Coordinates of C-alpha atoms and ligand atoms in Angstrom, one line a residue:
X11 CA -102.0 17.6 -16.6
X12 CA -103.5 17.2 -13.1
X13 CA -102.8 19.7 -10.4
X14 CA -102.6 18.3 -6.9
X15 CA -102.9 20.7 -4.1
X16 CA -100.7 19.7 -1.1
X17 CA -102.7 19.9 2.1
X18 CA -100.0 18.0 3.9
X19 CA -101.1 14.4 3.8
X20 CA -98.4 11.8 4.2
X21 CA -99.9 10.1 1.1
X22 CA -99.5 13.1 -1.3
X23 CA -96.6 11.7 -3.3
X24 CA -98.5 8.5 -3.6
X25 CA -101.4 10.3 -5.2
X26 CA -99.0 11.8 -7.7
X27 CA -97.4 8.5 -8.4
X28 CA -100.7 6.8 -8.9
X29 CA -101.8 9.5 -11.5
X30 CA -98.5 9.1 -13.3
X31 CA -98.8 5.3 -13.3
X32 CA -101.9 6.1 -15.6
X33 CA -99.5 8.0 -17.9
X34 CA -101.0 11.3 -16.9
X35 CA -98.6 14.1 -15.9
X36 CA -99.3 15.8 -12.6
X37 CA -97.7 18.4 -10.4
X38 CA -98.0 18.8 -6.6
X39 CA -98.3 22.5 -5.6
X40 CA -98.6 24.2 -2.2
X41 CA -102.1 25.6 -1.2
X42 CA -100.9 29.2 -1.6
X43 CA -100.6 28.8 -5.4
X44 CA -102.3 31.8 -7.0
X45 CA -105.3 31.5 -9.2
X46 CA -103.3 32.9 -12.0
X47 CA -100.7 30.3 -11.6
X48 CA -103.4 27.6 -11.6
X49 CA -104.8 29.0 -14.8
X50 CA -101.4 29.1 -16.3
X51 CA -100.9 25.4 -15.6
X52 CA -104.2 24.8 -17.4
X53 CA -105.0 21.5 -15.6
X54 CA -107.5 19.1 -16.9
X55 CA -108.4 18.4 -13.3
X56 CA -107.5 19.3 -9.7
X57 CA -107.1 17.0 -6.8
X58 CA -107.3 18.4 -3.3
X59 CA -105.2 16.1 -1.1
X60 CA -105.8 15.0 2.4
X61 CA -104.0 16.6 5.3
X62 CA -103.6 16.4 9.1
X63 CA -105.5 19.6 10.0
X64 CA -109.0 20.1 11.0
X65 CA -110.8 22.5 8.8
X66 CA -111.7 24.5 12.0
X67 CA -108.1 24.8 13.1
X68 CA -106.6 28.3 12.8
X69 CA -103.8 27.1 10.7
X70 CA -106.0 25.0 8.4
X71 CA -104.5 25.3 4.9
X72 CA -106.7 26.9 2.3
X73 CA -106.4 27.3 -1.4
X74 CA -108.0 30.2 -3.4
X75 CA -111.7 29.3 -3.6
X76 CA -111.6 30.7 -7.2
X77 CA -110.5 27.2 -8.3
X78 CA -114.2 26.1 -8.0
X79 CA -115.2 28.7 -10.6
X80 CA -112.8 27.7 -13.3
X81 CA -115.0 25.0 -14.8
X82 CA -112.4 22.4 -14.0
X83 CA -113.3 19.0 -12.4
X84 CA -112.2 18.8 -8.7
X85 CA -111.6 15.7 -6.6
X86 CA -111.3 16.2 -2.9
X87 CA -109.7 13.5 -0.8
X88 CA -110.2 13.4 2.9
X89 CA -109.4 16.9 4.2
X90 CA -109.7 18.0 0.5
X91 CA -113.3 16.9 0.6
X92 CA -114.0 18.6 3.9
X93 CA -112.4 21.8 2.6
X94 CA -114.5 21.7 -0.6
X95 CA -117.7 21.1 1.4
X96 CA -117.0 23.9 3.8
X97 CA -116.0 26.3 1.1
X98 CA -119.1 25.6 -1.0
X99 CA -121.6 26.1 1.8
X100 CA -121.9 22.7 3.5
X101 CA -120.9 21.8 7.1
X102 CA -118.2 19.7 8.6
X103 CA -118.7 18.2 12.0
X104 CA -115.6 18.3 14.2
X105 CA -114.7 15.3 16.1
X106 CA -112.1 14.3 18.6
X107 CA -112.3 10.7 17.6
X108 CA -110.4 9.4 14.6
X109 CA -111.6 6.7 12.3
X110 CA -108.5 4.8 11.2
X111 CA -108.2 1.7 9.2
X112 CA -110.2 -0.6 6.9
X113 CA -113.9 -0.1 6.3
X114 CA -116.4 -1.6 4.0
X115 CA -117.6 0.9 1.4
X116 CA -121.2 0.6 0.2
X117 CA -121.5 2.3 -3.1
X118 CA -124.9 3.9 -3.7
X119 CA -124.4 5.3 -7.2
X120 CA -122.3 3.2 -9.6
X121 CA -121.4 6.1 -11.8
X122 CA -118.8 8.9 -12.0
X123 CA -115.9 8.0 -9.7
X124 CA -117.6 4.7 -9.0
X125 CA -118.3 3.6 -12.5
X126 CA -117.5 -0.1 -12.7
X127 CA -116.6 -0.3 -9.0
X128 CA -118.1 -3.2 -6.9
X129 CA -121.2 -2.4 -4.8
X130 CA -119.3 -3.4 -1.7
X131 CA -115.6 -2.8 -1.6
X132 CA -112.8 -2.3 1.0
X133 CA -111.5 1.2 1.6
X134 CA -108.9 2.8 3.8
X135 CA -110.1 5.5 6.3
X136 CA -108.1 8.0 8.2
X137 CA -109.9 11.0 9.4
X138 CA -111.3 12.9 12.5
X139 CA -113.9 15.3 11.3
X140 CA -116.8 14.1 9.2
X141 CA -119.2 15.7 6.7
X142 CA -122.5 17.1 8.1
X143 CA -124.6 18.8 5.5
X144 CA -123.6 18.8 1.9
X145 CA -123.6 22.0 -0.3
X146 CA -126.4 22.5 -2.7
X147 CA -126.1 20.3 -5.8
X148 CA -124.2 17.5 -3.9
X149 CA -125.5 14.0 -3.1
X150 CA -124.0 11.1 -1.2
X151 CA -122.6 8.4 -3.4
X152 CA -121.1 6.0 -0.9
X153 CA -121.2 5.3 2.9
X154 CA -119.6 3.0 5.4
X155 CA -121.2 1.7 8.6
X156 CA -119.8 4.6 10.6
X157 CA -119.4 7.4 8.0
X158 CA -122.6 8.4 6.2
X159 CA -120.9 10.6 3.7
X160 CA -117.9 8.5 2.7
X161 CA -118.3 9.9 -0.8
X162 CA -120.2 12.6 -2.5
X163 CA -120.6 14.4 -5.9
X164 CA -122.0 17.2 -7.7
X165 CA -122.1 15.7 -11.2
X166 CA -123.2 18.9 -12.9
X167 CA -120.2 21.0 -11.7
X168 CA -118.0 17.9 -11.8
X169 CA -117.0 18.1 -8.1
X170 CA -116.2 14.8 -6.4
X171 CA -115.2 13.9 -2.9
X172 CA -113.9 10.8 -1.1
X173 CA -113.5 10.6 2.7
X174 CA -111.2 7.7 2.3
X175 CA -107.9 7.3 0.5
X176 CA -108.1 5.9 -3.0
X177 CA -104.4 6.2 -3.4
X178 CA -103.3 3.5 -0.9
X179 CA -103.4 -0.1 -1.8
X180 CA -105.7 -1.0 1.1
X181 CA -108.5 0.7 -0.9
X182 CA -108.9 -2.2 -3.2
X183 CA -110.5 -0.5 -6.2
X184 CA -108.9 2.9 -5.7
X185 CA -107.0 2.6 -8.9
X186 CA -110.2 2.2 -10.8
X187 CA -111.6 5.3 -9.0
X188 CA -108.7 7.5 -9.9
X189 CA -108.8 6.2 -13.5
X190 CA -112.5 7.1 -13.7
X191 CA -111.6 10.6 -12.5
X192 CA -108.7 11.0 -14.9
X193 CA -110.3 9.6 -18.0
X194 CA -114.1 9.7 -17.8
X195 CA -114.4 12.9 -15.8
X196 CA -111.3 15.0 -16.8
X197 CA -110.9 13.5 -20.2
X198 CA -107.1 13.3 -19.8
X199 CA -105.0 11.5 -22.4
X200 CA -102.2 9.1 -21.7
X201 CA -99.4 11.2 -22.9
X202 CA -96.9 10.9 -20.0
X203 CA -94.1 8.5 -20.7
X204 CA -90.3 8.7 -20.4
X205 CA -90.0 8.9 -24.1
X206 CA -92.1 12.0 -24.2
X207 CA -90.2 13.3 -21.2
X208 CA -86.8 13.0 -22.9
X209 CA -87.9 15.0 -25.9
X210 CA -89.4 17.7 -23.8
X211 CA -86.5 17.8 -21.3
X212 CA -83.8 18.0 -24.0
X213 CA -85.6 21.0 -25.5
X214 CA -86.0 22.7 -22.1
X215 CA -82.3 22.1 -21.2
X216 CA -81.1 23.5 -24.5
X217 CA -83.3 26.6 -24.1
X218 CA -82.1 27.1 -20.5
X219 CA -78.4 26.6 -21.1
X220 CA -77.9 28.1 -24.6
X221 CA -74.2 28.0 -25.4
X222 CA -73.0 28.0 -21.8
X223 CA -71.1 25.3 -20.0
X224 CA -72.5 23.0 -17.3
X225 CA -70.8 21.0 -14.6
X226 CA -72.3 18.0 -12.8
X227 CA -71.0 16.1 -9.8
X228 CA -71.2 12.4 -10.6
X229 CA -71.4 10.0 -7.7
X230 CA -71.9 6.8 -9.7
X231 CA -75.4 6.4 -8.3
X232 CA -78.6 6.3 -10.3
X233 CA -79.7 9.9 -10.0
X234 CA -76.5 11.7 -11.0
X235 CA -75.8 9.1 -13.7
X236 CA -79.2 9.5 -15.3
X237 CA -79.0 13.3 -15.1
X238 CA -75.6 13.2 -16.7
X239 CA -76.7 11.1 -19.6
X240 CA -79.8 13.3 -20.1
X241 CA -77.7 16.4 -20.1
X242 CA -75.2 14.9 -22.5
X243 CA -78.0 14.1 -24.8
X244 CA -79.2 17.7 -24.7
X245 CA -75.9 19.6 -24.8
X246 CA -73.1 17.1 -25.6
X247 CA -69.6 18.6 -24.9
X248 CA -71.0 21.6 -23.1
X249 CA -71.3 19.3 -20.1
X250 CA -68.4 18.3 -17.9
X251 CA -68.9 15.8 -15.1
X252 CA -66.7 15.9 -12.1
X253 CA -66.1 12.6 -10.2
X254 CA -64.4 12.8 -6.8
X255 CA -62.6 9.8 -5.5
X256 CA -62.9 10.5 -1.7
X257 CA -60.9 7.4 -0.8
X258 CA -63.8 5.7 0.9
X259 CA -65.4 4.2 -2.3
X260 CA -65.9 0.5 -2.8
X261 CA -63.3 -1.6 -4.7
X262 CA -63.3 -0.9 -8.4
X263 CA -65.9 1.9 -8.1
X264 CA -63.7 4.8 -9.5
X265 CA -62.6 2.6 -12.4
X266 CA -66.2 1.6 -13.2
X267 CA -67.4 5.2 -13.3
X268 CA -64.5 6.3 -15.5
X269 CA -64.8 3.4 -17.8
X270 CA -68.5 3.8 -18.3
X271 CA -68.7 7.6 -18.6
X272 CA -65.5 8.4 -20.4
X273 CA -64.8 5.4 -22.6
X274 CA -68.3 4.1 -23.1
X275 CA -70.6 7.1 -23.1
X276 CA -67.9 9.5 -24.2
X277 CA -68.9 12.1 -21.7
X278 CA -66.5 14.9 -20.6
X279 CA -65.2 13.7 -17.2
X280 CA -62.8 15.2 -14.8
X281 CA -61.5 12.8 -12.2
X282 CA -60.3 14.2 -8.8
X283 CA -58.2 11.7 -7.0
X284 CA -58.5 13.1 -3.5
X285 CA -58.5 10.1 -1.3
X286 CA -55.3 11.2 0.5
X287 CA -56.9 14.6 1.5
X288 CA -60.0 12.9 2.8
X289 CA -58.2 10.2 4.9
X290 CA -55.9 12.8 6.4
X291 CA -58.9 14.8 7.6
X292 CA -60.6 11.6 8.9
X293 CA -57.6 10.4 10.9
X294 CA -58.5 9.7 14.5
X295 CA -62.2 10.7 14.0
X296 CA -64.6 8.1 15.4
X297 CA -67.8 10.1 15.8
X298 CA -70.3 9.4 13.0
X299 CA -71.6 12.9 12.7
X300 CA -68.1 14.4 12.6
X301 CA -67.1 11.9 9.9
X302 CA -70.1 12.9 7.8
X303 CA -69.5 16.6 8.2
X304 CA -65.8 16.3 7.4
X305 CA -66.5 14.3 4.2
X306 CA -69.3 16.7 3.2
X307 CA -67.1 19.8 3.6
X308 CA -64.0 18.3 2.0
X309 CA -66.1 17.2 -1.0
X310 CA -67.3 20.7 -1.5
X311 CA -63.7 22.0 -1.4
X312 CA -62.4 19.4 -3.9
X313 CA -65.4 19.8 -6.2
X314 CA -65.1 23.7 -6.1
X315 CA -61.3 23.5 -6.9
X316 CA -62.0 21.1 -9.8
X317 CA -64.9 23.3 -11.1
X318 CA -62.6 26.4 -11.1
X319 CA -60.2 24.6 -13.6
X320 CA -63.0 24.6 -16.2
X321 CA -63.2 28.1 -17.7
X322 CA -66.5 29.9 -18.1
X323 CA -68.9 27.5 -16.4
X324 CA -72.3 29.1 -15.8
X325 CA -74.5 26.2 -14.6
X326 CA -74.4 23.5 -11.9
X327 CA -76.5 20.5 -12.7
X328 CA -77.9 18.3 -9.9
X329 CA -79.9 15.1 -9.8
X330 CA -82.5 16.4 -7.4
X331 CA -85.6 14.3 -7.4
X332 CA -89.3 15.4 -6.9
X333 CA -89.6 14.1 -3.3
X334 CA -86.7 16.4 -2.3
X335 CA -88.3 19.4 -4.1
X336 CA -91.7 18.7 -2.5
X337 CA -90.4 18.2 1.0
X338 CA -88.1 21.2 0.8
X339 CA -90.9 23.6 0.2
X340 CA -93.6 21.8 2.3
X341 CA -95.1 24.0 4.9
X342 CA -96.1 20.9 6.9
X343 CA -93.0 19.6 8.7
X344 CA -90.3 18.0 6.7
X345 CA -87.6 16.2 8.6
X346 CA -87.9 17.4 12.1
X347 CA -84.9 15.7 13.8
X348 CA -81.6 15.2 12.2
X349 CA -80.9 11.5 12.5
X350 CA -77.9 11.6 10.1
X351 CA -76.6 14.6 8.2
X352 CA -76.7 13.5 4.7
X353 CA -74.0 14.5 2.3
X354 CA -75.1 14.4 -1.2
X355 CA -73.9 16.2 -4.3
X356 CA -76.9 18.3 -3.7
X357 CA -76.5 21.4 -1.6
X358 CA -73.3 22.5 -3.2
X359 CA -71.9 25.9 -2.2
X360 CA -74.0 28.9 -3.0
X361 CA -70.7 30.9 -3.2
X362 CA -69.9 29.1 -6.4
X363 CA -72.4 31.5 -8.0
X364 CA -73.5 29.0 -10.5
X365 CA -77.1 28.8 -11.7
X366 CA -78.8 25.6 -10.9
X367 CA -80.2 23.1 -13.4
X368 CA -82.1 20.2 -12.1
X369 CA -83.6 18.1 -15.0
X370 CA -85.0 15.4 -12.8
X371 CA -86.7 17.6 -10.3
X372 CA -90.2 16.5 -11.3
X373 CA -89.5 12.8 -11.4
X374 CA -89.9 10.1 -8.8
X375 CA -87.2 7.5 -8.3
X376 CA -89.0 4.8 -10.2
X377 CA -89.4 7.2 -13.1
X378 CA -85.7 8.1 -13.0
X379 CA -85.0 4.4 -13.4
X380 CA -87.3 4.2 -16.4
X381 CA -85.7 7.3 -17.8
X382 CA -82.3 5.6 -17.4
X383 CA -83.5 2.6 -19.4
X384 CA -85.0 4.9 -22.0
X385 CA -81.6 6.6 -22.4
X386 CA -79.9 3.3 -22.8
X387 CA -78.2 2.9 -19.5
X388 CA -77.4 -0.6 -18.4
X389 CA -79.4 -2.5 -15.6
X390 CA -76.3 -2.4 -13.5
X391 CA -76.5 1.4 -13.3
X392 CA -80.3 1.8 -13.2
X393 CA -80.9 -0.8 -10.6
X394 CA -77.7 -0.2 -8.5
X395 CA -78.2 -0.6 -4.8
X396 CA -77.9 2.8 -3.1
X397 CA -74.5 3.7 -1.7
X398 CA -74.2 6.6 0.9
X399 CA -72.2 9.7 0.1
X400 CA -69.8 9.2 3.0
X401 CA -69.2 5.7 1.7
X402 CA -67.2 3.2 3.6
X403 CA -66.3 5.7 6.3
X404 CA -69.7 5.2 7.8
X405 CA -69.3 1.4 7.6
X406 CA -66.0 1.4 9.5
X407 CA -67.0 1.9 13.0
X408 CA -64.4 3.9 14.9
X409 CA -61.3 5.2 13.2
X410 CA -61.0 5.1 9.4
X411 CA -57.5 4.1 8.2
X412 CA -56.1 2.8 4.9
X413 CA -55.6 -0.5 6.5
X414 CA -59.1 -0.9 7.9
X415 CA -60.5 0.3 4.5
X416 CA -58.5 -2.5 2.8
X417 CA -60.1 -5.1 5.1
X418 CA -63.6 -3.8 4.6
X419 CA -63.3 -3.4 0.8
X420 CA -62.2 -7.0 0.5
X421 CA -65.0 -8.3 2.7
X422 CA -67.5 -6.2 0.8
X423 CA -66.3 -7.4 -2.5
X424 CA -66.7 -11.1 -1.5
X425 CA -70.1 -10.4 0.0
X426 CA -71.4 -8.8 -3.2
X427 CA -69.9 -11.6 -5.3
X428 CA -71.8 -14.1 -3.4
X429 CA -75.1 -12.0 -3.4
X430 CA -74.9 -11.6 -7.1
X431 CA -74.1 -15.3 -7.7
X432 CA -77.2 -16.2 -5.6
X433 CA -79.2 -13.9 -8.0
X434 CA -80.3 -11.7 -5.1
X435 CA -78.5 -8.4 -5.8
X436 CA -81.5 -6.8 -7.5
X437 CA -84.0 -8.2 -5.1
X438 CA -82.4 -6.6 -2.1
X439 CA -82.5 -2.9 -1.4
X440 CA -78.9 -3.0 -0.1
X441 CA -76.5 -5.6 0.9
X442 CA -73.1 -4.7 2.4
X443 CA -70.4 -5.4 5.1
X444 CA -69.5 -3.3 8.1
X445 CA -66.2 -3.4 10.0
X446 CA -66.7 -3.3 13.8
X447 CA -64.3 -1.6 16.3
X448 CA -64.0 -4.8 18.3
X449 CA -61.8 -7.8 18.2
X450 CA -62.6 -11.3 19.3
X451 CA -60.8 -14.5 20.0
X452 CA -60.7 -17.3 17.4
X453 CA -58.8 -20.3 16.4
X454 CA -57.2 -20.9 13.0
X455 CA -55.2 -24.2 12.6
X456 CA -53.8 -24.7 16.1
X457 CA -53.3 -21.0 16.6
X458 CA -55.2 -18.6 18.8
X459 CA -56.3 -15.5 16.9
X460 CA -57.4 -12.1 18.1
X461 CA -58.9 -10.4 15.1
X462 CA -61.7 -8.1 13.6
X463 CA -65.4 -8.8 13.3
X464 CA -67.3 -8.1 10.1
X465 CA -71.0 -7.6 10.3
X466 CA -73.3 -8.3 7.2
X467 CA -76.3 -6.1 6.5
X468 CA -78.9 -7.0 3.9
X469 CA -82.3 -5.4 3.8
X470 CA -85.4 -5.2 1.7
X471 CA -87.2 -1.9 1.4
X472 CA -89.3 0.2 -1.0
X473 CA -88.0 3.6 -0.3
X474 CA -85.4 3.4 2.6
X475 CA -87.9 5.0 5.0
X476 CA -88.5 1.6 6.5
X477 CA -86.6 -1.6 5.9
X478 CA -86.7 -5.2 7.0
X479 CA -83.6 -7.4 7.4
X480 CA -83.5 -9.9 4.6
X481 CA -84.1 -13.6 5.4
X482 CA -81.0 -14.7 3.4
X483 CA -80.7 -18.4 2.8
X484 CA -78.6 -20.1 5.5
X485 CA -76.3 -21.8 3.0
X486 CA -75.6 -18.4 1.4
X487 CA -74.8 -16.9 4.8
X488 CA -72.5 -19.8 5.4
X489 CA -70.6 -19.2 2.1
X490 CA -70.2 -15.6 2.8
X491 CA -69.0 -16.2 6.3
X492 CA -66.5 -18.9 5.2
X493 CA -65.1 -16.8 2.3
X494 CA -64.7 -13.6 4.4
X495 CA -62.9 -15.5 7.2
X496 CA -60.7 -17.5 4.8
X497 CA -59.9 -14.8 2.3
X498 CA -59.8 -11.6 4.2
X499 CA -56.7 -11.2 6.5
X500 CA -57.4 -9.9 9.9
X501 CA -61.1 -11.2 10.2
X502 CA -61.9 -14.2 12.3
X503 CA -65.7 -13.7 12.9
X504 CA -68.7 -12.7 10.8
X505 CA -72.1 -11.8 12.3
X506 CA -75.5 -11.1 10.6
X507 CA -77.5 -8.0 11.5
X508 CA -81.1 -9.0 12.2
X509 CA -82.6 -5.5 13.0
X510 CA -85.2 -3.7 11.0
X511 CA -85.7 0.0 10.4
X512 CA -87.1 1.5 12.6
X513 CA -85.8 1.2 15.3
X514 CA -82.4 0.5 13.7
X515 CA -81.2 2.5 10.6
X516 CA -79.9 0.8 7.4
X517 CA -76.3 2.2 7.7
X518 CA -74.7 1.6 11.1
X519 CA -73.5 5.2 11.4
Ligands
XMP30 P1 -80.4 5.1 7.0 O1 -79.0 4.6 7.4 O2 -80.7 6.5 7.4 O3 -80.3 5.2 5.3 O4 -81.5 4.1 7.3 C1 -81.3 5.4 4.5 C2 -80.8 5.3 3.1 O5 -79.9 6.4 2.8 C3 -78.7 6.0 2.5 N1 -77.7 7.0 3.1 C4 -77.2 7.9 2.3 N2 -77.4 8.4 1.1 N3 -76.0 10.2 1.4 C5 -76.7 9.4 0.6 O6 -76.8 9.7 -0.6 C6 -75.8 9.9 2.7 O7 -75.1 10.6 3.4 C7 -76.4 8.7 3.2 N4 -76.5 8.2 4.4 C8 -77.3 7.1 4.3 C9 -78.5 4.6 3.0 O8 -77.5 3.8 2.4 C10 -79.9 4.1 2.9 O9 -80.1 3.6 1.6

């Protein structure tokens, strides 16, 4: 395995994903990890990540310098390089100017990290401080026109440093450089695959759970579905899943989940039909944050009541993913402003006094999908578009009522039918309908109408952090509009949302 020390760079998770794409397992740990813990992990190599700090800042993060005495190869990236240079006796020149963007890298020594890399190649720079003098034993291996020490190495001790970011695609041969580090320098083997993960995870789950019972909140989305199937593989009937119908699901969603998990996968499933409770509490509430909070709280109450009906449960399983884990313990920020309070199955009540089991907590989303495939889940589950926990309640602007839900459900179903028929469902990050709290005038036959407006949202995205509105074909938009207006009673106008994120968000509330 490769140990990545997290100095706070926005690209850290990318480094981890790149390493895993080479089928090498890696773990991201904070800089305060003890030397004993590093030894216990027994990594083949250590990567010191980039970070926003200057090495001279008071709060500059540092890792135990003992890591340089373990005989393990080290790759420092950006701040990681500067930290290594400073710690080993070189100097870093502080600068108030930032070099940011593309640069041409001129490779001086085509060996080590640069084995097989072109003499001139594009790299991506993002740093303030630069390297002055290198520590004893180091030499410069690459430069750019403005950065003399763009890369350096001490081949004997197997210490390598890059001032640029090999993990971003803008560094054209970055993949090759990382592969050189992993395989030529650290002698890693390609052992990380979802097949090997399943075998190991099943063993770990069995060891952790023993004979006890586990419950898991199933949402129907990818993460909780994959977690359920993995747990079922490990402990079979000791697992009970709880699915809460909160009344703001899409058409047919509850039936789909029951059918798949109970009938098809034969997993213990409890189904709480709680739509009435949710809708009662949502009555007259138009504020988006209030809606989210009500749904979050009510979910916990319903889930808790359901869990109590199962005797002797000791564990609560959650489909927490690696990015959540990394961000939750990061010393460098995390989400600063609450844009929307997310309600997920995660964060269930501490008062339930259950022990947590999170079998996906070291996986990235793309790995969870591969794992789902490995476990035999259908594409329809594994590649499902995300659906927010508060469901259609945040897609009905204004009051949520049974009648408005029926209108939106029907419009949403038609939209998805057309998107699927056009072969676009899996190419879009999300596609859905929104019901606006406005009415407009229309004409149907010879009659004046005064009815609802439905908005269509379709976006492309890699990770939901940013998104672009999808350039759907005009004839598809025309079909969607015609069908919604003709087939959904109470709608006489359809509009298309042409805003990207940022500054808009994907969901309207
Ligand atoms: P926004 O609207 O913030 O959404 O651009 C980003 C992504 O998150 C989804 N979303 C949620 N997912 N619980 C979830 O599990 C929630 O409360 C929630 N709210 C938004 C949204 O659908 C999009 O994919």
